[in-house]
C-alpha positions as a printed Julia matrix, in Angstrom:
399×3 Matrix{Float64}:
  84.9   -33.26  49.71
  88.1   -31.19  48.72
  88.62  -27.92  50.87
  86.56  -25.59  49.19
  87.86  -22.17  50.31
  91.65  -22.31  49.76
  92.8   -18.74  50.17
  91.21  -15.88  52.25
  91.09  -13.83  49.42
  88.56  -15.77  48.15
  86.06  -13.35  49.29
  84.37  -10.51  47.49
  86.42   -7.22  47.25
  83.7    -5.3   48.96
  84.67   -7.14  52.35
  88.07   -5.67  52.16
  86.62   -2.04  51.37
  84.22   -2.17  54.45
  86.79   -4.17  56.33
  89.47   -1.3   56.15
  87.12    1.38  57.36
  85.53   -1.05  59.9
  89.21   -1.68  61.34
  90.06    2.34  61.48
  86.73    3.52  62.61
  84.38    0.65  64.68
  86.83   -1.55  65.52
  84.7    -2.18  68.78
  81.39   -2.93  67.24
  79.98   -6.49  67.65
  77.41   -8.04  65.25
  75.11  -11.09  64.7
  74.76  -12.4   61.22
  71.98  -15.15  60.5
  71.72  -17.73  57.5
  68.75  -18.28  55.43
  67.84  -20.14  52.82
  64.64  -18.71  50.63
  63.98  -21.77  48.69
  60.76  -23.32  49.95
  61.71  -26.56  48.77
  65.53  -27.45  49.29
  66.58  -29.42  52.38
  70.25  -29.71  54.01
  70.37  -33.01  55.04
  72.69  -34.21  58.26
  75.3   -35.31  55.81
  75.47  -31.8   54.38
  75.41  -30.26  57.67
  78.04  -32.03  58.78
  80.59  -31.08  55.69
  79.49  -27.62  55.88
  81.06  -27.47  59.36
  84.15  -29.6   58.24
  84.48  -26.95  55.54
  84.14  -24.11  57.84
  86.96  -25.3   60.03
  89.14  -25.78  57.43
  88.7   -22.28  56.33
  89.33  -21.01  59.5
  92.64  -22.52  59.32
  93.58  -20.47  56.38
  95.53  -17.13  57.12
  96.84  -14.46  54.83
 100.16  -15.08  52.7
 102.98  -12.4   52.03
 102.19  -12.68  48.63
  98.18  -12.02  49.24
  99.15   -9.13  51.64
 101.58   -7.45  48.82
  98.64   -7.92  46.35
  96.13   -5.97  48.98
  98.45   -3.15  49.47
  99.14   -2.58  45.79
  95.71   -1.38  45.73
  95.64    2.46  45.56
  93.09    2.66  48.69
  94.05   -0.27  50.73
  96.59    1.19  53.58
  99.5    -0.29  55.27
  98.11   -0.44  58.73
  95.19   -2.47  57.25
  97.25   -4.74  55.45
  99.64   -5.32  59.07
  95.69   -6.16  60.79
  95.38   -8.53  58.21
  98.85  -10.26  58.88
  97.95  -11.24  62.16
  93.93  -11.85  61.55
  92.63  -15.6   61.39
  88.61  -16.73  61.08
  87.33  -18.27  64.2
  85.44  -21.48  64.3
  84.29  -20.36  67.68
  82.08  -17.44  66.26
  80.17  -19.95  64.43
  76.86  -21.7   65.9
  75.83  -24.48  62.87
  72.64  -26.45  63.78
  70.24  -27.96  61.93
  67.24  -26.13  63.71
  65.69  -24.74  61.11
  63.44  -25.52  58.57
  65.58  -26.2   55.36
  67.86  -28.4   57.88
  70.52  -25.74  58.15
  70.79  -22.99  60.48
  73.98  -20.81  60.86
  74.8   -17.95  63.14
  77.73  -15.67  63.52
  78.18  -13.59  66.79
  81.53  -11.39  67.07
  83.47   -8.42  66.54
  81.78   -6.49  63.26
  85.37   -6.81  61.93
  85.37  -11.03  62.16
  81.94  -11.84  61.25
  81.69   -9.21  58.21
  84.72  -11.93  56.81
  82.47  -14.67  57.4
  79.79  -14.14  55.02
  80.85  -14.94  52.01
  83.16  -18.08  52.47
  80.27  -19.3   54.19
  77.54  -19.41  51.75
  80.06  -20.21  49.24
  81.08  -23.34  51.05
  76.97  -23.93  51.9
  76.38  -23.66  47.84
  79.3   -26.19  46.79
  78.15  -28.81  49.52
  74.55  -28.81  48.42
  75.22  -29.15  44.78
  77.8   -31.74  45.08
  75.81  -33.88  47.39
  72.23  -33.43  45.91
  72.96  -33.9   42.51
  75.47  -35.57  39.76
  77.87  -32.78  39.97
  79.62  -34.01  36.71
  76.07  -33.56  35.08
  75.5   -29.79  36.42
  79.19  -28.84  34.95
  78.36  -30.07  31.63
  75.02  -28.03  31.54
  77.01  -25.16  32.95
  79.57  -25.29  30.98
  77.17  -25.1   27.69
  75.34  -22.3   28.66
  78.62  -20.63  29.51
  79.62  -21.15  26.01
  76.19  -19.85  24.42
  76.55  -16.91  26.79
  80.24  -16.03  25.07
  78.7   -16.57  21.59
  76.07  -13.96  22.08
  78.45  -11.52  23.64
  81.26  -12.42  20.55
  78.07  -12.15  17.76
  76.9    -8.75  19.25
  73.54  -10.26  20.17
  74.25   -8.78  23.83
  75.41   -5.42  24.22
  76.43   -4.89  27.55
  79.26   -2.33  27.82
  81.57   -3.02  31.19
  80.26   -5.84  33.15
  82.11   -7.69  36.32
  81.48  -11.21  37.73
  79.69  -11.11  41.09
  78.89  -14.77  41.82
  80.77  -15.98  44.74
  78.3   -16.29  47.57
  76.21  -18.24  45.15
  78.47  -20.12  42.5
  78.07  -23.63  41.72
  81.46  -24.3   42.7
  85.1   -22.98  42.73
  85.51  -24.61  39.73
  82.43  -23.48  37.92
  83.66  -19.85  38.74
  86.75  -19.57  38.11
  86.05  -21.03  34.8
  83.47  -19.02  33.68
  86.18  -15.76  34.62
  88.61  -17.52  32.93
  86.49  -17.94  29.79
  85.01  -14.52  29.56
  88.18  -12.49  30.6
  90.19  -14.31  27.5
  87.34  -13.65  24.91
  86.88  -10.26  22.97
  83.35   -8.59  22.55
  82.58   -5.94  20.1
  80.01   -4.15  22.27
  80.83   -5.51  25.74
  83.88   -5.6   27.98
  84.69   -7.7   30.8
  86.45   -5.64  33.5
  86.71   -7.78  36.73
  85.35   -9.85  39.3
  84.17   -9.65  43.02
  86.34  -12.64  43.91
  89.68  -11.22  45.4
  91.43  -14.38  44.71
  90.58  -14.9   41.05
  91.45  -11.2   40.29
  94.85  -11.64  41.58
  95.2   -15.3   39.76
  94.17  -13.72  36.63
  95.43  -10.34  36.82
  91.71   -8.83  36.61
  89.97   -5.78  38.54
  88.95   -6.63  41.89
  85.25   -5.02  41.76
  83.46   -4.07  45.03
  82.73   -1.1   47.69
  80.25   -1.0   50.37
  77.21   -3.68  51.18
  73.89   -2.87  53.12
  76.03   -4.13  56.3
  77.49   -0.68  55.85
  74.62    1.5   56.26
  73.0    -0.7   58.69
  76.03   -0.91  60.97
  77.16    2.24  60.67
  73.74    4.13  61.18
  72.23    1.71  63.38
  74.48    0.16  65.42
  74.8     3.52  67.14
  71.84    3.48  69.63
  72.09    7.33  69.74
  71.46    7.8   66.01
  68.37    8.15  64.8
  68.48    5.37  62.02
  66.54    7.68  59.21
  69.79    9.44  58.8
  71.75    5.93  58.45
  72.79    6.8   55.18
  74.47   10.32  56.3
  76.63    8.48  58.97
  77.67    5.79  56.01
  78.5     8.07  53.64
  80.22   10.38  55.74
  82.41    7.61  57.48
  83.11    6.15  54.25
  84.75    9.31  52.77
  86.46   10.14  55.74
  88.31    6.5   54.79
  88.72    6.91  51.21
  88.04   10.76  50.28
  87.55   10.15  46.06
  88.38    7.02  46.17
  86.45    3.53  46.14
  83.35    5.51  45.94
  80.39    3.74  44.94
  77.69    4.46  46.84
  74.53    2.18  47.49
  71.47    3.36  47.44
  68.6     1.18  48.6
  69.4     0.17  52.67
  66.67    2.19  54.18
  64.59    2.94  50.75
  66.63    4.83  47.54
  64.21    7.96  48.15
  65.29    8.65  52.03
  68.86    7.98  50.88
  68.56   10.7   48.05
  67.73   12.93  51.27
  71.48   13.07  52.2
  73.19   12.37  48.86
  73.29   15.79  48.26
  76.21   17.78  46.46
  79.21   17.37  48.28
  78.72   13.12  48.43
  77.35   13.17  44.78
  80.65   14.91  43.36
  83.03   13.11  45.58
  81.32    9.44  45.07
  81.81    8.43  41.27
  78.56    6.2   40.85
  75.53    4.62  42.35
  74.99    0.95  42.65
  71.49   -0.38  42.13
  70.15   -3.68  43.81
  66.36   -3.12  44.23
  63.15   -2.18  42.92
  62.62   -1.23  38.98
  65.97   -0.68  37.19
  64.82    1.97  34.55
  62.76    3.81  37.45
  65.81    3.87  39.56
  68.01    5.1   36.68
  66.01    7.8   35.66
  65.61    9.0   39.25
  69.56    9.12  39.48
  70.15   11.22  36.63
  67.3    13.53  37.42
  68.91   14.01  41.09
  72.46   14.49  39.42
  70.64   16.89  36.91
  68.89   18.54  40.09
  72.58   18.79  41.56
  74.11   20.48  38.22
  76.22   17.43  37.64
  76.39   15.69  34.35
  75.24   12.62  34.6
  77.61   11.12  31.83
  80.59   11.9   34.51
  78.75    9.7   36.82
  78.42    5.82  36.79
  75.04    3.58  37.31
  76.14    0.13  38.28
  73.6    -2.52  38.15
  73.69   -5.61  40.44
  70.24   -6.99  40.94
  69.38  -10.59  39.71
  70.5    -9.68  36.33
  71.01  -11.84  33.24
  72.31  -10.41  30.12
  69.0   -10.13  28.53
  68.15   -7.71  31.02
  71.4    -6.06  31.66
  71.3    -5.6   27.51
  67.96   -4.08  27.92
  69.32   -1.61  30.5
  72.56   -0.92  28.54
  70.69    0.03  25.44
  68.41    2.09  27.23
  71.12    4.61  29.56
  74.3     4.2   27.3
  73.83    7.52  26.1
  72.48    9.3   29.41
  75.4     8.01  31.94
  78.36    5.79  32.28
  76.54    2.44  32.84
  78.24   -0.85  34.48
  76.85   -4.3   35.54
  77.87   -6.93  38.38
  76.11   -9.99  36.91
  76.36  -13.1   39.87
  74.51  -16.17  39.85
  73.48  -16.0   36.03
  77.29  -16.28  35.4
  78.35  -18.54  38.32
  75.64  -20.99  38.66
  73.27  -21.06  35.56
  72.56  -24.66  35.19
  69.75  -27.27  34.44
  68.62  -26.76  38.04
  67.46  -23.64  40.1
  70.07  -21.82  41.85
  69.96  -21.86  45.56
  68.33  -18.43  46.96
  70.43  -18.13  50.48
  71.57  -15.18  52.08
  73.84  -14.24  55.34
  72.59  -11.17  56.69
  73.36   -8.66  59.98
  70.44   -8.72  62.1
  72.13   -7.26  65.28
  74.91   -4.93  65.87
  75.74   -3.75  69.2
  73.06   -5.84  70.84
  70.55   -3.77  68.8
  68.05   -5.11  65.86
  69.38   -3.62  62.51
  67.29   -3.79  59.31
  67.42   -2.96  55.62
  64.23   -1.57  54.26
  64.69   -1.77  50.02
  62.77   -0.57  47.18
  61.81   -4.55  46.57
  59.16   -5.79  49.73
  60.68   -9.01  51.0
  64.3    -8.63  50.81
  64.88   -7.6   54.43
  65.67   -9.87  57.18
  65.13   -9.05  60.79
  64.22  -10.96  63.64
  62.29   -8.14  65.48
  59.13   -6.89  63.68
  58.64   -4.19  66.24
  62.11   -2.62  64.98
  61.45   -2.74  61.58
  58.16   -0.98  62.22
  59.97    1.92  64.11
  62.52    1.88  61.37
  59.82    2.44  58.89
  58.17    5.09  61.45
  61.56    7.26  61.61
  61.79    7.01  57.72
  58.29    8.02  57.2
  58.26   10.52  59.71
  61.94   12.24  57.69
  60.38   11.9   54.35
  57.3    13.76  55.76
  58.8    16.56  57.79
  61.95   17.47  56.29
């Protein structure tokens, strides 16, 4: 199999955004990341595991080119000090532990500095996906169905059947293949739509190649590690610590906050006037999108902020039909945008993999996510999850 990850830019933009803030403020933090396949009927063969190992070794041989670094430096919130760090940075295969000790036949853990392990998540998932689909199925048949479905999507955007407003492609971690993602991004970018605008991709490599906007700010790991990695912090205030560190790094730039790391209701306790003014918008990633959007609009109004000046970015398991309904509902109430992943990058005649790689420890202590949708968290210690929930409940009931 040819090399899957061919550039260190082949990651999601939010890894660069978080990476710079980690480098400047949390370079001594250490994390553990764990892979999980949520599909109960999927099994990785020994041959697949060996190919995954080989592909990750090839990824670990990559370095940023000067052309890559110049591209990053021209992004207005990327600083020269971080670019200089990336000039020296390289992935370490020694940080990976890859075995067959899991029900699905594949177990992956990475351990090391947060600076390193954060960067491994997206390429690892992309490698696992592509190896699986190339080895478990007739890949050419999958690509044929992928092209047919992509053509249909584009036609429905062009004839106005779907109205999405601004949308981006977020599918790198769960893509069918590098070939499929590039085809989708290229085709979506060159077409014109009456009620939709394809504004970019989370894949920095493809954004650079096709002159698109690289899209992405923060992920759950940011709130979890900043808020829970310091053992002196009350984890119910994770959002405050994470927002404060983000503003310290970026000021008013690069400002889309993620609300559901420890429930959106707890997030709103900390998302008061200063942060609501500084951040340009909010990202939805769990729970009912309509309820969430109405709650965000009400919160902005309560603070005296016009919701029309803020962006609601929806990114939770979207297809064009769901995005269309959300857009029509909110388009006159706030700015609306979408990050759409698997539906664009891995829509074929067979089900996509539901695989994740999550932070499970930071600085030797468990960390956890308590999202607005039960079952999206991934913590190895139920006792810590119980402790975190009690901290959140106490704060919600007493503050």
